[in-house]
Tab-separated table of C-alpha atoms and ligand atoms in Angstrom:
chain	number	residue	atom	x	y	z
A	64	MET	CA	7.140	4.397	-22.920
A	65	ILE	CA	8.854	6.131	-20.004
A	66	LEU	CA	11.850	8.458	-20.191
A	67	ILE	CA	13.723	8.497	-16.903
A	68	LEU	CA	15.770	11.664	-16.700
A	69	GLN	CA	19.190	12.115	-15.120
A	70	ASP	CA	18.960	13.191	-11.501
A	71	ASN	CA	19.939	16.810	-12.196
A	72	VAL	CA	17.373	17.260	-14.976
A	73	HIS	CA	13.866	18.391	-14.060
A	74	ALA	CA	11.206	20.915	-15.116
A	75	GLY	CA	12.866	24.300	-15.507
A	76	THR	CA	16.302	23.050	-16.604
A	77	PRO	CA	17.439	23.675	-20.237
A	78	ALA	CA	17.837	19.935	-20.969
A	79	PHE	CA	14.243	19.308	-19.826
A	80	GLY	CA	13.023	22.081	-22.152
A	81	THR	CA	14.903	20.598	-25.118
A	82	ILE	CA	13.497	17.097	-24.462
A	83	MET	CA	9.916	18.419	-24.202
A	84	GLU	CA	10.402	20.455	-27.358
A	85	TYR	CA	11.656	17.344	-29.200
A	86	LEU	CA	8.616	15.369	-27.994
A	87	SER	CA	6.164	18.107	-28.977
A	88	ARG	CA	7.289	17.655	-32.582
A	89	ARG	CA	6.246	13.964	-32.553
A	90	PRO	CA	2.667	13.548	-33.854
A	91	GLY	CA	0.175	11.604	-31.731
A	92	ILE	CA	2.330	11.664	-28.574
A	93	GLU	CA	1.113	13.107	-25.298
A	94	THR	CA	3.358	13.589	-22.296
A	95	ARG	CA	2.796	13.404	-18.537
A	96	VAL	CA	5.561	14.447	-16.191
A	97	HIS	CA	5.954	12.715	-12.817
A	98	GLU	CA	8.253	13.755	-10.011
A	99	VAL	CA	9.286	10.651	-8.082
A	100	LYS	CA	10.419	11.507	-4.570
A	101	GLY	CA	12.915	8.958	-3.238
A	102	ALA	CA	14.734	8.963	0.107
A	103	GLN	CA	17.886	10.548	-1.427
A	104	GLN	CA	16.703	12.373	-4.525
A	105	THR	CA	13.751	13.389	-6.667
A	106	LEU	CA	13.717	11.874	-10.141
A	107	THR	CA	11.724	13.190	-13.075
A	108	GLU	CA	10.000	10.716	-15.375
A	109	ILE	CA	8.204	11.591	-18.618
A	110	TYR	CA	5.404	9.192	-19.574
A	111	LEU	CA	4.714	9.048	-23.299
A	112	ILE	CA	1.135	8.147	-24.188
A	113	GLY	CA	-0.288	7.519	-27.656
A	114	ASP	CA	1.456	6.257	-30.765
A	115	THR	CA	4.712	5.282	-29.063
A	116	ALA	CA	5.361	2.350	-31.442
A	117	ALA	CA	6.601	4.929	-33.966
A	118	LEU	CA	9.263	6.231	-31.559
A	119	ASP	CA	12.873	5.080	-31.683
A	120	ALA	CA	13.857	4.140	-28.123
A	121	GLU	CA	17.584	4.298	-28.925
A	122	GLU	CA	17.267	7.821	-30.322
A	123	LEU	CA	15.365	8.917	-27.211
A	124	ALA	CA	18.011	7.367	-24.943
A	125	GLU	CA	20.664	9.492	-26.708
A	126	LEU	CA	18.931	12.798	-25.889
A	127	THR	CA	20.882	14.972	-23.476
A	128	GLY	CA	19.419	14.588	-19.990
A	129	VAL	CA	17.771	11.193	-20.567
A	130	ASP	CA	19.136	8.471	-18.321
A	131	ARG	CA	17.055	5.478	-19.459
A	132	VAL	CA	14.092	4.530	-21.607
A	133	VAL	CA	11.595	1.892	-20.432
A	134	ARG	CA	9.189	0.353	-22.922
A	135	VAL	CA	5.886	-0.224	-21.149
A	136	SER	CA	4.920	-3.780	-21.910
A	137	ARG	CA	1.705	-4.072	-19.920
A	138	GLU	CA	-1.041	-2.095	-18.360
A	139	TYR	CA	-0.374	-0.283	-15.065
A	140	ARG	CA	2.107	2.032	-16.769
A	141	VAL	CA	3.263	3.792	-13.639
A	142	LEU	CA	2.970	1.097	-10.960
A	143	GLY	CA	3.690	-1.884	-13.216
A	144	ARG	CA	6.924	-3.813	-13.516
A	145	HIS	CA	8.029	-3.741	-17.130
A	146	GLN	CA	10.761	-5.517	-19.040
A	147	ASP	CA	14.229	-4.060	-18.282
A	148	ASP	CA	12.541	-1.877	-15.698
A	149	PHE	CA	14.958	-1.276	-12.865
A	150	ARG	CA	13.120	1.658	-11.343
A	151	PRO	CA	13.215	1.335	-7.572
A	152	SER	CA	10.085	0.059	-5.868
A	153	GLY	CA	8.589	1.664	-2.823
A	154	PHE	CA	9.039	4.862	-0.882
A	155	GLU	CA	10.008	6.337	2.455
A	156	TYR	CA	7.367	8.011	4.627
A	157	ASN	CA	7.865	9.624	8.020
A	158	GLY	CA	11.036	7.627	8.655
A	159	VAL	CA	9.620	4.239	7.591
A	160	ASP	CA	10.599	2.492	4.325
A	161	PHE	CA	7.850	0.772	2.378
A	162	ASP	CA	9.074	-1.417	-0.460
A	163	GLN	CA	9.011	-4.992	-1.705
A	164	ASP	CA	11.857	-5.897	0.674
A	165	GLY	CA	10.401	-4.358	3.821
A	166	PHE	CA	8.055	-5.712	6.473
A	167	GLU	CA	5.723	-3.835	8.847
A	168	VAL	CA	2.793	-4.822	11.059
A	169	PHE	CA	-0.101	-2.311	11.199
A	170	ALA	CA	-2.205	-3.463	14.157
A	171	GLY	CA	-4.961	-1.520	15.884
A	172	LEU	CA	-8.618	-0.635	16.119
A	173	CYS	CA	-10.934	-1.217	13.182
A	174	ALA	CA	-12.878	1.799	14.450
A	175	VAL	CA	-11.854	4.373	17.045
A	176	ASP	CA	-14.277	4.273	19.983
A	177	THR	CA	-12.903	5.664	23.257
A	178	ARG	CA	-9.744	7.641	24.042
A	179	GLU	CA	-8.800	5.036	26.579
A	180	HIS	CA	-8.948	2.203	24.013
A	181	VAL	CA	-6.899	4.223	21.529
A	182	ASP	CA	-4.250	4.988	24.124
A	183	ARG	CA	-4.053	1.415	25.439
A	184	THR	CA	-3.741	0.103	21.891
A	185	PHE	CA	-0.883	2.445	20.937
A	186	ALA	CA	0.872	1.663	24.240
A	187	ALA	CA	0.654	-2.081	23.510
A	188	LEU	CA	2.050	-1.600	19.993
A	189	ALA	CA	4.915	0.534	21.290
A	190	ALA	CA	5.751	-2.154	23.871
A	191	GLN	CA	6.296	-4.560	20.946
A	192	GLY	CA	8.529	-2.066	19.123
A	193	LEU	CA	5.930	-1.472	16.391
A	194	ARG	CA	5.955	1.918	14.705
A	195	CYS	CA	2.837	1.625	12.532
A	196	ALA	CA	-0.847	1.198	13.428
A	197	ARG	CA	-4.365	1.109	12.062
A	198	MET	CA	-7.173	3.364	13.377
A	199	GLY	CA	-10.512	3.913	11.645
A	200	ALA	CA	-12.196	7.295	12.058
A	201	TYR	CA	-14.405	7.230	8.960
A	202	LYS	CA	-16.197	3.890	8.584
A	203	PRO	CA	-18.109	2.832	5.456
A	204	ARG	CA	-20.881	0.603	6.875
A	205	THR	CA	-23.265	-1.751	5.159
A	206	SER	CA	-26.219	-0.377	7.153
A	207	PRO	CA	-26.902	3.384	7.328
A	208	TYR	CA	-27.975	2.843	10.950
A	209	ALA	CA	-24.643	1.329	12.032
A	210	PHE	CA	-21.942	3.406	13.766
A	211	GLN	CA	-20.171	5.419	11.050
A	212	GLY	CA	-17.041	6.353	13.014
A	213	HIS	CA	-16.243	9.424	15.097
A	214	GLY	CA	-14.870	11.253	12.026
A	215	ALA	CA	-12.824	14.437	12.377
A	216	ALA	CA	-13.747	14.800	16.057
A	217	CYS	CA	-11.428	11.979	17.133
A	218	LEU	CA	-8.413	12.941	15.016
A	219	PRO	CA	-6.706	15.237	17.583
A	220	PHE	CA	-6.612	12.623	20.329
A	221	VAL	CA	-5.734	9.790	17.962
A	222	PHE	CA	-2.767	11.687	16.493
A	223	GLU	CA	-1.618	13.050	19.848
A	224	SER	CA	-1.659	9.580	21.387
A	225	ALA	CA	0.098	8.022	18.363
A	226	GLY	CA	2.882	10.607	18.592
A	227	ARG	CA	3.258	10.159	22.342
A	228	HIS	CA	3.813	6.412	21.829
A	229	GLY	CA	6.273	6.862	18.959
A	230	ILE	CA	3.904	5.588	16.251
A	231	ARG	CA	5.203	6.949	12.924
A	232	VAL	CA	2.404	5.931	10.531
A	233	VAL	CA	-1.324	5.405	11.134
A	234	ALA	CA	-3.361	3.726	8.376
A	235	MET	CA	-6.755	5.444	8.262
A	236	GLU	CA	-9.534	4.825	5.787
A	237	ILE	CA	-11.165	7.796	4.116
A	238	THR	CA	-14.474	7.677	2.317
A	239	HIS	CA	-14.670	11.215	0.929
A	240	GLU	CA	-12.065	13.568	-0.504
A	241	LYS	CA	-12.824	16.198	2.168
A	242	HIS	CA	-11.337	13.814	4.740
A	243	ILE	CA	-7.864	14.466	3.277
A	244	GLN	CA	-8.118	18.119	4.315
A	245	GLU	CA	-9.549	17.192	7.725
A	246	ILE	CA	-6.603	14.880	8.388
A	247	HIS	CA	-4.137	17.487	7.126
A	248	ASP	CA	-5.672	20.183	9.346
A	249	ALA	CA	-5.751	17.959	12.442
A	250	LEU	CA	-2.108	16.915	12.004
A	251	THR	CA	-0.984	20.485	11.366
A	252	ALA	CA	-2.871	21.874	14.368
A	253	ILE	CA	-0.926	19.648	16.765
A	254	GLY	CA	2.478	19.840	15.093
A	255	ARG	CA	2.506	16.595	13.088
A	256	PRO	CA	3.353	14.134	15.872
A	257	THR	CA	2.703	11.190	13.525
A	258	GLY	CA	2.011	10.414	9.866
A	259	VAL	CA	-1.055	9.041	8.077
A	260	MET	CA	-1.375	6.509	5.288
A	261	LEU	CA	-4.738	7.063	3.606
A	262	GLN	CA	-6.626	3.796	3.288
A	263	VAL	CA	-8.927	3.143	0.337
A	264	GLY	CA	-11.428	0.517	1.461
A	265	THR	CA	-12.668	-2.372	-0.643
A	266	ARG	CA	-16.034	-0.652	-1.074
A	267	ASN	CA	-14.265	2.297	-2.716
A	268	THR	CA	-11.732	0.430	-4.861
A	269	GLN	CA	-13.456	1.668	-8.011
A	270	ASN	CA	-14.647	5.035	-6.706
A	271	PHE	CA	-12.625	6.725	-9.434
A	272	GLU	CA	-13.295	10.329	-8.397
A	273	LEU	CA	-12.093	9.563	-4.853
A	274	LEU	CA	-9.032	7.811	-6.300
A	275	LYS	CA	-8.236	10.802	-8.504
A	276	ALA	CA	-8.518	13.173	-5.543
A	277	ILE	CA	-6.206	11.004	-3.427
A	278	GLY	CA	-3.850	10.671	-6.402
A	279	ARG	CA	-3.629	14.443	-6.882
A	280	GLN	CA	-2.212	15.035	-3.408
A	281	GLN	CA	1.393	14.232	-2.591
A	282	GLU	CA	1.284	14.622	1.172
A	283	PHE	CA	0.015	11.175	2.186
A	284	PRO	CA	0.864	7.711	0.845
A	285	VAL	CA	-1.966	5.247	0.254
A	286	LEU	CA	-2.934	1.795	1.501
A	287	PHE	CA	-5.129	0.522	-1.288
A	288	LYS	CA	-7.476	-2.430	-0.666
A	289	ARG	CA	-8.270	-4.916	-3.395
A	290	GLY	CA	-11.932	-4.779	-4.492
A	291	PHE	CA	-13.860	-7.682	-2.963
A	292	GLY	CA	-16.021	-8.451	-6.010
A	293	ILE	CA	-13.819	-7.658	-8.995
A	294	THR	CA	-10.834	-9.270	-10.688
A	295	LEU	CA	-7.276	-8.664	-9.588
A	296	GLU	CA	-6.622	-6.940	-12.903
A	297	GLU	CA	-9.495	-4.521	-12.289
A	298	SER	CA	-8.139	-3.720	-8.826
A	299	LEU	CA	-4.630	-3.123	-10.182
A	300	ASN	CA	-6.031	-0.796	-12.832
A	301	ALA	CA	-7.907	1.067	-10.115
A	302	ALA	CA	-4.670	1.506	-8.124
A	303	GLU	CA	-3.088	2.915	-11.268
A	304	TYR	CA	-5.609	5.802	-11.087
A	305	LEU	CA	-3.746	7.036	-8.003
A	306	ALA	CA	-0.399	6.906	-9.766
A	307	SER	CA	-1.607	8.370	-13.051
A	308	GLU	CA	-2.767	11.427	-11.092
A	309	GLY	CA	0.669	11.775	-9.520
A	310	ASN	CA	0.788	9.700	-6.321
A	311	GLN	CA	2.933	6.594	-6.745
A	312	ARG	CA	3.341	5.937	-3.038
A	313	VAL	CA	0.878	3.068	-2.924
A	314	VAL	CA	0.786	-0.194	-0.943
A	315	PHE	CA	-1.579	-2.769	-2.459
A	316	CYS	CA	-3.455	-4.746	0.206
A	317	LEU	CA	-5.168	-8.121	-0.298
A	318	ARG	CA	-8.177	-8.642	2.011
A	319	GLY	CA	-10.064	-11.638	0.670
A	320	VAL	CA	-12.843	-11.730	-1.924
A	321	LYS	CA	-16.579	-12.082	-1.502
A	322	THR	CA	-17.912	-15.448	-2.559
A	323	GLY	CA	-19.858	-17.983	-0.541
A	324	LEU	CA	-16.991	-20.381	-1.271
A	325	GLY	CA	-14.937	-18.852	1.551
A	326	ASP	CA	-17.441	-19.922	4.223
A	327	PRO	CA	-17.157	-20.207	7.177
A	328	HIS	CA	-14.627	-17.395	6.752
A	329	ARG	CA	-15.985	-13.922	6.047
A	330	ASN	CA	-14.236	-13.871	2.662
A	331	LEU	CA	-12.173	-16.253	0.549
A	332	VAL	CA	-8.560	-15.682	1.552
A	333	ASP	CA	-6.631	-14.589	-1.551
A	334	PHE	CA	-3.061	-14.434	-0.261
A	335	ALA	CA	-1.836	-16.725	-3.050
A	336	HIS	CA	-1.914	-13.451	-5.004
A	337	VAL	CA	0.932	-11.930	-2.945
A	338	PRO	CA	3.660	-13.090	-5.380
A	339	VAL	CA	1.439	-12.221	-8.344
A	340	VAL	CA	1.088	-8.567	-7.320
A	341	ARG	CA	4.814	-8.414	-6.532
A	342	ARG	CA	5.577	-9.718	-10.018
A	343	LEU	CA	3.130	-7.557	-11.977
A	344	THR	CA	3.836	-4.314	-10.121
A	345	ARG	CA	6.515	-2.565	-8.072
A	346	MET	CA	4.124	-1.906	-5.170
A	347	PRO	CA	4.794	-3.246	-1.686
A	348	VAL	CA	2.058	-5.806	-0.961
A	349	GLY	CA	-0.024	-5.947	2.204
A	350	ILE	CA	-2.432	-8.548	3.557
A	351	ASP	CA	-5.401	-8.077	5.882
A	352	PRO	CA	-6.127	-11.423	7.606
A	353	SER	CA	-8.828	-9.872	9.852
A	354	HIS	CA	-11.223	-8.833	7.087
A	355	SER	CA	-10.409	-12.012	5.133
A	356	VAL	CA	-11.176	-14.470	7.934
A	357	GLY	CA	-13.587	-12.348	9.975
A	358	ARG	CA	-13.747	-14.505	13.126
A	359	ARG	CA	-11.576	-15.602	16.021
A	360	ASP	CA	-11.986	-19.371	15.563
A	361	VAL	CA	-9.174	-21.571	16.816
A	362	GLY	CA	-7.934	-24.735	15.052
A	363	PRO	CA	-7.229	-28.080	16.750
A	364	ASP	CA	-3.574	-27.000	16.954
A	365	GLY	CA	-4.624	-24.133	19.249
A	366	ILE	CA	-3.804	-21.499	16.606
A	367	GLU	CA	-6.389	-18.982	15.423
A	368	ASP	CA	-7.409	-19.008	11.741
A	369	ILE	CA	-6.454	-15.307	11.564
A	370	HIS	CA	-2.865	-16.181	12.568
A	371	HIS	CA	-2.762	-19.059	10.076
A	372	ALA	CA	-4.012	-16.864	7.223
A	373	ALA	CA	-1.583	-14.056	8.085
A	374	VAL	CA	1.332	-16.476	8.110
A	375	GLN	CA	0.304	-17.790	4.683
A	376	GLY	CA	0.633	-14.278	3.263
A	377	VAL	CA	3.886	-13.451	5.055
A	378	ILE	CA	5.624	-16.689	4.077
A	379	ALA	CA	4.753	-15.805	0.472
A	380	GLY	CA	6.497	-12.421	0.726
A	381	ALA	CA	3.909	-9.920	2.019
A	382	ASN	CA	5.439	-6.601	3.093
A	383	LEU	CA	2.724	-5.400	5.437
A	384	VAL	CA	0.127	-6.982	7.709
A	385	LEU	CA	-2.982	-4.973	8.579
A	386	VAL	CA	-4.743	-6.550	11.537
A	387	ASP	CA	-7.576	-5.698	13.945
A	388	PHE	CA	-6.756	-5.659	17.669
A	389	HIS	CA	-8.932	-4.320	20.485
A	390	PRO	CA	-8.497	-4.027	24.272
A	391	ALA	CA	-12.034	-5.385	24.778
A	392	PRO	CA	-13.352	-6.973	21.539
A	393	ALA	CA	-16.816	-7.515	23.062
A	394	LYS	CA	-17.152	-3.735	23.416
A	395	ALA	CA	-15.833	-2.861	19.917
A	396	LEU	CA	-18.330	-0.795	17.900
A	397	VAL	CA	-17.213	-2.333	14.580
A	398	ASP	CA	-15.902	-5.824	13.747
A	399	GLY	CA	-15.527	-7.022	17.350
A	400	PRO	CA	-15.818	-10.739	16.347
A	401	GLN	CA	-12.589	-10.561	14.323
A	402	ALA	CA	-10.532	-8.369	16.676
A	403	LEU	CA	-7.675	-10.065	18.496
A	404	ARG	CA	-7.126	-9.155	22.161
A	405	LEU	CA	-4.236	-6.828	23.033
A	406	GLU	CA	-2.797	-9.534	25.311
A	407	GLU	CA	-2.303	-11.642	22.173
A	408	LEU	CA	-0.195	-9.008	20.422
A	409	PRO	CA	3.251	-10.312	21.537
A	410	LEU	CA	2.359	-13.788	20.220
A	411	PHE	CA	1.008	-12.371	16.964
A	412	VAL	CA	4.192	-10.356	16.408
A	413	GLU	CA	6.308	-13.435	17.195
A	414	ASP	CA	4.259	-15.529	14.763
A	415	MET	CA	4.764	-12.919	12.025
A	416	GLN	CA	8.517	-12.868	12.695
A	417	ILE	CA	8.670	-16.672	12.404
A	418	ALA	CA	6.898	-16.475	9.040
A	419	ARG	CA	9.038	-13.576	7.831
A	420	GLU	CA	12.241	-15.413	8.706
A	421	ALA	CA	10.913	-18.509	6.943
A	422	TYR	CA	10.219	-16.405	3.834
A	423	LEU	CA	13.756	-14.964	3.890
A	424	LYS	CA	15.221	-18.478	4.293
A	425	ARG	CA	13.111	-19.752	1.388
A	426	ARG	CA	14.313	-16.870	-0.742
A	427	ALA	CA	17.950	-17.586	0.099
A	428	ALA	CA	17.504	-21.307	-0.650
A	429	HIS	CA	15.983	-20.543	-4.052
A	430	GLU	CA	18.761	-18.051	-4.787
A	431	ARG	CA	21.428	-20.672	-3.904
A	432	ALA	CA	19.738	-23.191	-6.190
A	433	ARG	CA	19.693	-20.667	-9.051
A	434	GLN	CA	23.399	-19.876	-8.571
A	435	ALA	CA	24.279	-23.560	-8.513
A	436	ASP	CA	22.271	-24.052	-11.684
A	437	ALA	CA	23.999	-21.162	-13.429
A	438	THR	CA	27.509	-22.400	-12.546
A	439	SER	CA	26.965	-26.112	-13.184
A	440	PRO	CA	28.697	-27.328	-16.381
A	441	VAL	CA	26.303	-27.813	-19.292
A	442	ALA	CA	25.913	-31.495	-20.047
B	765	PEP	C1	-11.087	-1.894	7.292
B	765	PEP	O1	-9.874	-2.156	7.086
B	765	PEP	O2	-11.524	-1.446	8.350
B	765	PEP	C2	-12.056	-2.194	6.233
B	765	PEP	C3	-13.286	-1.699	6.258
B	765	PEP	O3	-11.553	-3.017	5.297
B	765	PEP	P1	-12.169	-3.425	3.873
B	765	PEP	O4	-12.312	-2.164	3.111
B	765	PEP	O5	-11.107	-4.344	3.312
B	765	PEP	O6	-13.475	-4.127	4.145
B	766	MN	MN1	-13.418	-3.489	9.749
């Protein structure tokens, strides 16, 4: 059960004290307090854990300072969408809104290699009016002998270049909790010219200690990849680790699942789950067509499989597209075969806009049909 407090009630106010005192007298009930930072205001929510069946929701709703009571009907207490749950979805970060109504393209290098490639990539994104990007500094690789990323050494030039090109948010995978501090220090040292969304890669979806560490910090939002060999439910539970530790600013990103049945694609594209994640949770949902498809093959219609897969996710309501681009894919140190060329970026962005508009039209058509249904006389 969740108590959502009125906007002027938070830890330290008398009403908050009285509510906590009331709850402390209920046997078998534990409380966890979450501060939810929205664009306009910070709301306080009290999560009740334990024997909540014995609690009277109406009595709790009457307490001074309580705005609403939500009965948690499923797992994913914090990130889930529950019955009569009108809590807003999403968050604002560094001037960009991320929610289930928004849409952003995060294109860029799978792995940072040279300064020149980083700069050319950001310049190309800026020319398309994009304000988000992807850049990998810390790379989890299958082989210990493969390039592991430039790590902290590349952060100053990546962030400086992002800021110079007006990029507001860079998605960057981290593989160890110490990377959070390294990113914080690098941003601070050069005056925060951009923002970072910490990416949890598919190989770390169930690295619970890493998730807890990322969840404990409030500075950076998270782009959380679905695990490639586990169920959707297991991945959603893993995302909940972030929120249960205090960080609810999470985008859930589908990236295909590992099974030979996806061949010749690198993974089996799982974008039919876009509406499922939107229904079960309040998280904005991303798709990664590059790691799903894994190759630049072109269909008989002249359209690359990566474009086709991306469009399938966007037309189903995806809020974010994470996609590999490179100025010279043959020279990329990681995942060159799936990187699209920078010259293709305008077409990719146009293709995504076509799909996004088609999704919005579909939504409007379904809404019109519902309205007509509701107003038609009952036979
Ligand atoms: C990536 O986005 O660079 C990446 C490694 O993705 P995933 O964790 O989905 O394989
Ligand atoms: Mn990659």
